[in-house]
């Protein structure tokens, strides 16, 4: 079937197919180009190569079970996706979460944002030929992901932020690891500024290339760093503060021209602001008096003992459940029962715990928000990441829709590359931070 | 003087078209008549309301209810820092609604997505084609009567 561009193409022009298997197209997008020499007369963007039916799948999963699917949306910053989904459900339920959990969420989300921006800019710089920058940024990202991995147990598929709080408390060595990651990232950012800011090759390919006006950016529904690069001040964290963002001290960097370079620069400055947030959040984080249970009895012993009598001693959990001990729940999870997974110690050692466990996981039980609909958005790596959930009162969403920020950004790609050279596609597309998992859902 | 709420102003401006207004969980929402989508949106986008941004556009399938489909629009005003949800119902027999492509540029892809997944037609859309699914895909996957596990691959799967 001929595409639109094939039908309307002039006789003397060339049609060129870019992607989906093109290294700069990140594997999941195809651009049909109508070329006059090197100039792009028209183009057509085809998406959907990574469409997995996210929304349809979610309609058939319970509120608790669908959390891992959100990891796979923007897979570079899964924690922010978790947060957006979880806070939408919390808005429906009206759950209040402990302050420490709020700070932990802010910490993890800002680390995710840094890793998101690092990945975007690393790929963009590499595609422009700056391989050193790519390696430096990947190095910084590894330090960030070390923190994330040690806290959540996974690098990308975290599922860490849960309805009612977070899955586990921070580990005892967290401060040291975080400090190292922040320091290393600062150094890398400084190096990258030195390598790219006045680099003629980079400037030629980004300065005044693919300029987006503020009006167009708004008309296309751009949000996030891309919108701010055009000089429009809109950051969900400032406009509709959630968690504890309004209690921390930070700024929103703005661009002036809305070209590729501004999108690069805004992301760079945003990382610095995120580091500021991370440092402050780590300082203001409410302290916990509850440490590990070092001298508790073994889980296997406790289960055996529970067959005869109620276990009244503290139970030491295995290291892979570290931080999720029942007695730490008040710090990291909402106290309202029925919204959070009951502690494992109780499930295995007492009948009440077992009943609570089944009540949570049984079909038709568990988290059942009241009938209604809700929209909630957080500031994702790419912009406003919103969930629209319609609940019919059962344990699974009647309809779940994701407002993917990069959907709106990529929709403007045709407009941005019209009249430019083929080579301009690469930095333009790179600066948009297209993430297939989120775009195609 | 207390400024009137957006929903009240909308009611006054379109007394016949606005069917219902409500505020739930801090979100303002208005249910309007299907035919009034374009005039209401044009009014909201212009000054003084200034809902300059179309945040989101989607559809919900209420199978078994009449009218069956509901279009949901999320607007955002940068100057007033407010979100607004506009909803309108579509009967299954007449799945045609005015396109917003003349007002917002991202409506192009958003409406293609809804057309692709729900089969709603948009009047005045310049290029209404499937967005995610391929040409020749049968049915509309996000409708409630489309089975979750139905497969229709382009290339035959290996056994």
CSV table of N, CA, C and O in Angstrom, one decimal, chain B residues 53-119:
chain,number,residue,atom,x,y,z
B,53,UNK,N,-2.9,24.5,25.4
B,53,UNK,CA,-2.2,23.2,25.2
B,53,UNK,C,-3.2,22.1,25.2
B,53,UNK,O,-4.0,22.0,26.2
B,54,UNK,N,-3.1,21.2,24.2
B,54,UNK,CA,-3.9,20.0,24.3
B,54,UNK,C,-3.0,18.9,24.9
B,54,UNK,O,-2.1,18.5,24.2
B,55,UNK,N,-3.2,18.6,26.1
B,55,UNK,CA,-2.3,17.7,26.8
B,55,UNK,C,-2.6,16.3,26.2
B,55,UNK,O,-1.6,15.5,26.0
B,56,UNK,N,-3.8,15.9,26.1
B,56,UNK,CA,-4.1,14.5,25.8
B,56,UNK,C,-5.5,14.4,25.2
B,56,UNK,O,-6.3,15.2,25.4
B,57,UNK,N,-5.6,13.3,24.4
B,57,UNK,CA,-6.9,13.1,23.8
B,57,UNK,C,-7.0,11.6,23.7
B,57,UNK,O,-6.1,10.9,23.2
B,58,UNK,N,-8.1,11.1,24.3
B,58,UNK,CA,-8.2,9.6,24.2
B,58,UNK,C,-9.7,9.3,24.2
B,58,UNK,O,-10.6,10.1,24.2
B,59,UNK,N,-9.9,8.0,24.3
B,59,UNK,CA,-11.3,7.5,24.2
B,59,UNK,C,-11.5,6.4,25.2
B,59,UNK,O,-10.5,5.7,25.5
B,60,UNK,N,-12.7,6.2,25.6
B,60,UNK,CA,-13.0,5.1,26.5
B,60,UNK,C,-14.2,4.4,26.0
B,60,UNK,O,-15.2,5.0,25.5
B,61,UNK,N,-14.2,3.1,26.0
B,61,UNK,CA,-15.2,2.2,25.4
B,61,UNK,C,-16.1,1.7,26.6
B,61,UNK,O,-15.7,0.9,27.4
B,62,UNK,N,-17.3,2.3,26.7
B,62,UNK,CA,-18.2,1.8,27.7
B,62,UNK,C,-19.2,0.8,27.0
B,62,UNK,O,-20.3,1.2,26.6
B,63,UNK,N,-18.7,-0.4,26.9
B,63,UNK,CA,-19.5,-1.4,26.2
B,63,UNK,C,-20.8,-1.7,27.0
B,63,UNK,O,-20.7,-2.0,28.2
B,64,UNK,N,-21.9,-1.8,26.3
B,64,UNK,CA,-23.1,-2.1,26.9
B,64,UNK,C,-23.9,-0.9,27.4
B,64,UNK,O,-25.1,-1.0,27.7
B,65,UNK,N,-23.2,0.3,27.4
B,65,UNK,CA,-23.9,1.5,27.7
B,65,UNK,C,-24.3,2.2,26.4
B,65,UNK,O,-23.7,2.0,25.3
B,66,UNK,N,-25.2,3.1,26.5
B,66,UNK,CA,-25.5,3.9,25.3
B,66,UNK,C,-25.5,5.4,25.6
B,66,UNK,O,-26.1,5.7,26.6
B,67,UNK,N,-24.8,6.3,25.0
B,67,UNK,CA,-23.9,6.0,23.9
B,67,UNK,C,-22.6,5.3,24.3
B,67,UNK,O,-22.2,5.5,25.5
B,68,UNK,N,-22.0,4.5,23.4
B,68,UNK,CA,-21.0,3.6,23.9
B,68,UNK,C,-19.6,4.3,24.1
B,68,UNK,O,-19.0,3.9,25.1
B,69,UNK,N,-19.2,5.1,23.2
B,69,UNK,CA,-17.8,5.7,23.4
B,69,UNK,C,-17.8,7.1,24.0
B,69,UNK,O,-18.8,7.8,23.9
B,70,UNK,N,-16.7,7.3,24.7
B,70,UNK,CA,-16.6,8.6,25.3
B,70,UNK,C,-15.2,9.2,24.9
B,70,UNK,O,-14.2,8.6,25.2
B,71,UNK,N,-15.2,10.4,24.3
B,71,UNK,CA,-14.0,11.0,24.0
B,71,UNK,C,-13.6,11.9,25.2
B,71,UNK,O,-14.4,12.5,25.8
B,72,UNK,N,-12.3,11.8,25.5
B,72,UNK,CA,-11.8,12.6,26.7
B,72,UNK,C,-10.7,13.5,26.2
B,72,UNK,O,-9.7,13.0,25.6
B,73,UNK,N,-10.8,14.7,26.5
B,73,UNK,CA,-9.8,15.7,26.1
B,73,UNK,C,-9.2,16.3,27.4
B,73,UNK,O,-10.0,16.7,28.3
B,74,UNK,N,-7.9,16.4,27.5
B,74,UNK,CA,-7.3,17.1,28.6
B,74,UNK,C,-6.6,18.4,28.1
B,74,UNK,O,-5.8,18.3,27.2
B,75,UNK,N,-7.1,19.5,28.6
B,75,UNK,CA,-6.5,20.8,28.1
B,75,UNK,C,-5.7,21.4,29.3
B,75,UNK,O,-5.9,21.1,30.5
B,76,UNK,N,-4.7,22.2,28.9
B,76,UNK,CA,-3.9,22.8,29.9
B,76,UNK,C,-3.7,24.3,29.6
B,76,UNK,O,-3.4,24.6,28.4
B,77,UNK,N,-3.9,25.2,30.6
B,77,UNK,CA,-3.6,26.6,30.4
B,77,UNK,C,-2.3,27.0,31.1
B,77,UNK,O,-2.2,26.8,32.3
B,78,UNK,N,-1.4,27.5,30.3
B,78,UNK,CA,-0.1,27.8,30.9
B,78,UNK,C,-0.2,29.1,31.7
B,78,UNK,O,0.4,29.2,32.7
B,79,UNK,N,-1.1,30.0,31.2
B,79,UNK,CA,-1.1,31.3,32.0
B,79,UNK,C,-1.9,31.1,33.3
B,79,UNK,O,-1.5,31.7,34.3
B,80,UNK,N,-2.9,30.3,33.3
B,80,UNK,CA,-3.7,30.1,34.5
B,80,UNK,C,-3.2,28.9,35.3
B,80,UNK,O,-3.7,28.7,36.4
B,81,UNK,N,-2.3,28.1,34.7
B,81,UNK,CA,-1.8,26.9,35.4
B,81,UNK,C,-2.9,26.0,35.8
B,81,UNK,O,-3.0,25.6,37.0
B,82,UNK,N,-3.9,25.7,34.9
B,82,UNK,CA,-5.0,24.9,35.2
B,82,UNK,C,-5.2,23.8,34.2
B,82,UNK,O,-5.0,24.1,33.0
B,83,UNK,N,-5.7,22.7,34.6
B,83,UNK,CA,-6.0,21.6,33.7
B,83,UNK,C,-7.5,21.6,33.6
B,83,UNK,O,-8.2,21.9,34.6
B,84,UNK,N,-8.0,21.1,32.5
B,84,UNK,CA,-9.5,21.0,32.3
B,84,UNK,C,-9.7,19.7,31.5
B,84,UNK,O,-9.0,19.4,30.5
B,85,UNK,N,-10.8,19.0,31.9
B,85,UNK,CA,-11.1,17.8,31.2
B,85,UNK,C,-12.4,18.0,30.5
B,85,UNK,O,-13.4,18.4,31.1
B,86,UNK,N,-12.5,17.7,29.2
B,86,UNK,CA,-13.7,17.8,28.4
B,86,UNK,C,-14.1,16.5,27.9
B,86,UNK,O,-13.2,15.7,27.4
B,87,UNK,N,-15.3,16.1,28.1
B,87,UNK,CA,-15.7,14.7,27.7
B,87,UNK,C,-17.0,14.9,26.8
B,87,UNK,O,-17.8,15.8,27.0
B,88,UNK,N,-17.1,13.9,25.9
B,88,UNK,CA,-18.3,13.9,25.1
B,88,UNK,C,-18.6,12.5,24.7
B,88,UNK,O,-17.6,11.7,24.5
B,89,UNK,N,-19.8,12.2,24.6
B,89,UNK,CA,-20.2,10.8,24.3
B,89,UNK,C,-20.5,10.6,22.8
B,89,UNK,O,-21.0,11.5,22.1
B,90,UNK,N,-20.2,9.4,22.3
B,90,UNK,CA,-20.4,9.1,20.9
B,90,UNK,C,-21.2,7.8,20.8
B,90,UNK,O,-20.8,6.8,21.4
B,91,UNK,N,-22.3,7.7,20.1
B,91,UNK,CA,-23.0,6.5,19.9
B,91,UNK,C,-22.3,5.6,18.9
B,91,UNK,O,-21.5,6.1,18.0
B,92,UNK,N,-22.4,4.3,19.0
B,92,UNK,CA,-21.7,3.4,18.1
B,92,UNK,C,-22.1,3.5,16.7
B,92,UNK,O,-21.4,3.3,15.7
B,93,UNK,N,-23.4,3.9,16.5
B,93,UNK,CA,-23.9,4.0,15.1
B,93,UNK,C,-23.4,5.2,14.4
B,93,UNK,O,-23.4,5.2,13.2
B,94,UNK,N,-22.9,6.2,15.1
B,94,UNK,CA,-22.4,7.4,14.4
B,94,UNK,C,-21.1,7.8,15.0
B,94,UNK,O,-21.0,8.7,15.8
B,95,UNK,N,-20.0,7.1,14.6
B,95,UNK,CA,-18.7,7.3,15.2
B,95,UNK,C,-18.0,8.4,14.4
B,95,UNK,O,-17.0,8.2,13.8
B,96,UNK,N,-18.5,9.6,14.5
B,96,UNK,CA,-17.9,10.7,13.7
B,96,UNK,C,-17.9,11.9,14.7
B,96,UNK,O,-18.9,12.3,15.3
B,97,UNK,N,-16.7,12.5,14.8
B,97,UNK,CA,-16.6,13.7,15.6
B,97,UNK,C,-15.7,14.7,14.9
B,97,UNK,O,-14.8,14.3,14.1
B,98,UNK,N,-15.8,16.0,15.2
B,98,UNK,CA,-15.0,17.0,14.6
B,98,UNK,C,-13.6,16.8,15.0
B,98,UNK,O,-13.3,16.6,16.2
B,99,UNK,N,-12.7,17.0,14.0
B,99,UNK,CA,-11.3,16.9,14.3
B,99,UNK,C,-10.7,18.2,14.9
B,99,UNK,O,-11.2,19.3,14.6
B,100,UNK,N,-9.8,18.1,15.8
B,100,UNK,CA,-9.2,19.3,16.4
B,100,UNK,C,-7.9,19.7,15.7
B,100,UNK,O,-7.1,20.6,16.2
B,101,UNK,N,-7.6,19.1,14.6
B,101,UNK,CA,-6.3,19.4,14.0
B,101,UNK,C,-6.2,20.9,13.6
B,101,UNK,O,-5.0,21.4,13.4
B,102,UNK,N,-7.3,21.5,13.4
B,102,UNK,CA,-7.2,23.0,13.0
B,102,UNK,C,-6.8,23.8,14.2
B,102,UNK,O,-6.3,24.9,14.0
B,103,UNK,N,-7.0,23.3,15.4
B,103,UNK,CA,-6.6,24.1,16.6
B,103,UNK,C,-5.2,23.7,17.2
B,103,UNK,O,-4.4,24.5,17.5
B,104,UNK,N,-5.0,22.4,17.3
B,104,UNK,CA,-3.7,21.9,17.8
B,104,UNK,C,-3.1,21.0,16.9
B,104,UNK,O,-3.7,20.1,16.3
B,105,UNK,N,-1.7,21.1,16.8
B,105,UNK,CA,-1.0,20.3,15.8
B,105,UNK,C,-0.9,18.9,16.3
B,105,UNK,O,-0.8,17.9,15.5
B,106,UNK,N,-0.8,18.7,17.6
B,106,UNK,CA,-0.6,17.3,18.0
B,106,UNK,C,-1.9,16.5,18.0
B,106,UNK,O,-1.8,15.3,18.1
B,107,UNK,N,-3.0,17.2,17.7
B,107,UNK,CA,-4.2,16.4,17.5
B,107,UNK,C,-4.1,15.5,16.4
B,107,UNK,O,-4.8,14.4,16.4
B,108,UNK,N,-3.3,15.8,15.4
B,108,UNK,CA,-3.1,14.9,14.2
B,108,UNK,C,-2.8,13.5,14.7
B,108,UNK,O,-3.5,12.5,14.4
B,109,UNK,N,-1.7,13.3,15.4
B,109,UNK,CA,-1.3,12.0,15.8
B,109,UNK,C,-2.2,11.4,16.8
B,109,UNK,O,-2.5,10.2,16.8
B,110,UNK,N,-2.7,12.2,17.8
B,110,UNK,CA,-3.6,11.7,18.8
B,110,UNK,C,-4.8,11.2,18.2
B,110,UNK,O,-5.4,10.1,18.7
B,111,UNK,N,-5.4,11.8,17.2
B,111,UNK,CA,-6.6,11.4,16.6
B,111,UNK,C,-6.4,10.1,15.8
B,111,UNK,O,-7.2,9.2,15.7
B,112,UNK,N,-5.2,10.1,15.2
B,112,UNK,CA,-4.9,8.9,14.4
B,112,UNK,C,-4.8,7.7,15.4
B,112,UNK,O,-5.2,6.6,15.0
B,113,UNK,N,-4.3,7.9,16.6
B,113,UNK,CA,-4.2,6.8,17.5
B,113,UNK,C,-5.6,6.3,17.9
B,113,UNK,O,-5.8,5.1,18.0
B,114,UNK,N,-6.5,7.3,18.2
B,114,UNK,CA,-7.8,6.9,18.6
B,114,UNK,C,-8.5,6.2,17.5
B,114,UNK,O,-9.2,5.2,17.7
B,115,UNK,N,-8.3,6.7,16.3
B,115,UNK,CA,-8.9,6.0,15.1
B,115,UNK,C,-8.4,4.6,15.0
B,115,UNK,O,-9.1,3.7,14.7
B,116,UNK,N,-7.1,4.5,15.2
B,116,UNK,CA,-6.4,3.2,15.1
B,116,UNK,C,-6.9,2.2,16.1
B,116,UNK,O,-7.3,1.0,15.8
B,117,UNK,N,-7.1,2.6,17.4
B,117,UNK,CA,-7.3,1.7,18.5
B,117,UNK,C,-8.8,1.6,18.8
B,117,UNK,O,-9.3,0.6,19.4
B,118,UNK,N,-9.6,2.6,18.4
B,118,UNK,CA,-11.0,2.6,18.7
B,118,UNK,C,-12.0,2.6,17.5
B,118,UNK,O,-13.1,2.3,17.6
B,119,UNK,N,-11.4,3.1,16.4
B,119,UNK,CA,-12.3,3.2,15.2
B,119,UNK,C,-13.2,4.4,15.2
B,119,UNK,O,-14.2,4.4,14.5
